[in-house]
Amino acid sequence: MLRRFREHDSRSVVDLRGFWDFVFLGDVEPDQVDIRKVAFDDVMAVPGCFDASPRYAGRRGLAAYRTCLPLLEAGRLRLVFDAVHHWCRIFINGKAVRDHIGGFTRFAVDLEDVPAGDLEIIVLVDNRLDYARCPLHLDYFDWYHYGGISRGVEVHRLGKVWIDALEVATEDYQSRRLALTVRYGASTASKGQPLVVRFDGDVALEKSVDLEAGGGTLETSLEFPGAALWSPEEPELHYLHVQLGEDDLRERIGIREFRTQGQQLLLNGEPVQLAGVNRHESHAQIGHGQPDALLLADAQLVRDLGCNFVRGSHYPQDVRWLDLCDEMGFLVWSEVLGWQHTAEHLNDEHFMQAQLTNLEEMVASARNHASVVMYGILNESRSDDPECRAGYATLLGRLRELDPTRPVTYTSTRPAKDLCFDLVDIVAVDVYPGWYHNTPADIPKVLDEVAETVDSRGFSDKPLMIAELGAGAIWGWRDWHARHWSEQYQVEILETAVKHLLLDRPRWCGLGIWQLCDIRSSEALVMALRRPRSYNNKGLVDEYRRPKMAYDVVKKLYRQAREKRQTK
Ligand code: ADA
């Protein structure tokens, strides 16, 4: 995948982005499809979302994509998909090789002994909202679940030994000690394989290692005294390049520590306050497909607003976006797919398994990003229901197991009754005063009550943030009444809330405004009737990134908050 840096020098990688053959099959079950008889009658862009295109807009059903790659040599291949929405089955040369559920995450297909000649790749893609097939994308969520191969696809050529992952964590930021784990695969056991690690081009480790058949891990700790630290003000990044046998992998990392202490968030030992936005990966014309120009435009907006924080709501974001966040010094909340789940889901093995897999896939892609400072789960689910507590404990526990270096959290909508705050490092609340309840004048009181409630319930020793707060405004709708849906009303709500949270009350460690851009919402009636234009209109910019009045107001206040932090 085209990152901001080259991942491989010696491994051969073919980028399969471009136009693929396509057919929309409609209301057909995948098991009924005879893949050899599919008649491809159209073309589709990869990456992209077929149902965001004018021809297939709003269509749900099964679709098939096909491409062909001429292979000059036989051998072992790895096919890497960065995201397919949202259920898919991959066929190689006519044979089904794997299914995957859930858009927004990377998965791979390993192929041994592939003969030379044409490699035909067919992907059956299903964008129907069907709990039985894919419990991660449900019809009541407040965003439109576009379908298609929405991120890149690559073919990697692997040899007898290959690197599956290089995981890097800051063990001690003061001495610049990093923990490195190399996960490898190997077709046979071998002795004396060369292992070389380079840090910013200089050899940091060189030795011979014995490798196990099948694969294994190699672990080491290395110190880089004097290496620059990463922070939002100075987002210094370093390159780690590993060569193992004939394979190689490069990662770009930042040396930093992010942790909580009492009510504070600490970055490299210094308190930090989060001022930011929630961001969906969505665009009116291309759905979840995110061309480089759009990712960059969004990152520029986040930076221009003066944010130091962005929450990837409500699913794992594109790693190219995370690359930009690393470079621009944003602090990122990365979260697993989820939206307002109940005990019914949290006690269903099928749902929990899908969550666990999604969570593992998220961590695998996020862990080397300096910008990703915390993980979240189950947006606004029933953390106040005793029947849900075990599910929360399982998912948060698994996150801590996979990556003990990052604080964990979730968004609560019922802080007075919440039963899971003891399980998290950061208490995060979503609240919409002035919009769904109360008036703008009540905002300070409502927010103070939330803080008092959380503290009086015994969580005054944890950082507390508002993960979501916002108001809908239809772009261009300025009205003398200045009430709901007008740009002025959005300004009134956001101005009052931002001032109170970030300038007046030290208890709050952060705010994520809901949201950066307007997004298309779900087609379900329950949402459609509450969402003019079928859009969630709470963006600071609309779905084409045109600014609303609130944009400049937030920009001014976020700058004031930054100045206040800097003069402390
Ligand atoms: C929730 C939810 C968001 C969005 C928002 C709103 O907080 O997490 O996805 O739906 O409400 O606009 O009401």
PDB file of C-alpha atoms in Angstrom, residues 301 475-476 478 487 539-542 544-552:
ATOM      1  CA  LEU A 301      -8.580  20.981   7.957  1.00  0.00           C
ATOM      2  CA  TRP A 475     -24.580  24.314   5.153  1.00  0.00           C
ATOM      3  CA  GLY A 476     -25.729  27.734   3.973  1.00  0.00           C
ATOM      4  CA  ARG A 478     -28.642  31.108   8.050  1.00  0.00           C
ATOM      5  CA  GLU A 487     -25.468  27.707  11.127  1.00  0.00           C
ATOM      6  CA  GLY A 539     -19.982  18.738  10.585  1.00  0.00           C
ATOM      7  CA  LEU A 540     -17.908  21.887  10.917  1.00  0.00           C
ATOM      8  CA  VAL A 541     -17.674  21.504   7.153  1.00  0.00           C
ATOM      9  CA  ASP A 542     -20.191  19.839   4.872  1.00  0.00           C
ATOM     10  CA  TYR A 544     -17.731  18.509   0.252  1.00  0.00           C
ATOM     11  CA  ARG A 545     -15.606  20.116   3.002  1.00  0.00           C
ATOM     12  CA  ARG A 546     -17.157  23.591   2.587  1.00  0.00           C
ATOM     13  CA  PRO A 547     -16.884  25.481   5.883  1.00  0.00           C
ATOM     14  CA  LYS A 548     -19.858  26.460   7.996  1.00  0.00           C
ATOM     15  CA  MET A 549     -19.875  29.500  10.299  1.00  0.00           C
ATOM     16  CA  ALA A 550     -18.824  27.320  13.222  1.00  0.00           C
ATOM     17  CA  TYR A 551     -15.534  26.442  11.525  1.00  0.00           C
ATOM     18  CA  ASP A 552     -13.944  29.828  12.159  1.00  0.00           C
TER      19      ASP A 552
END
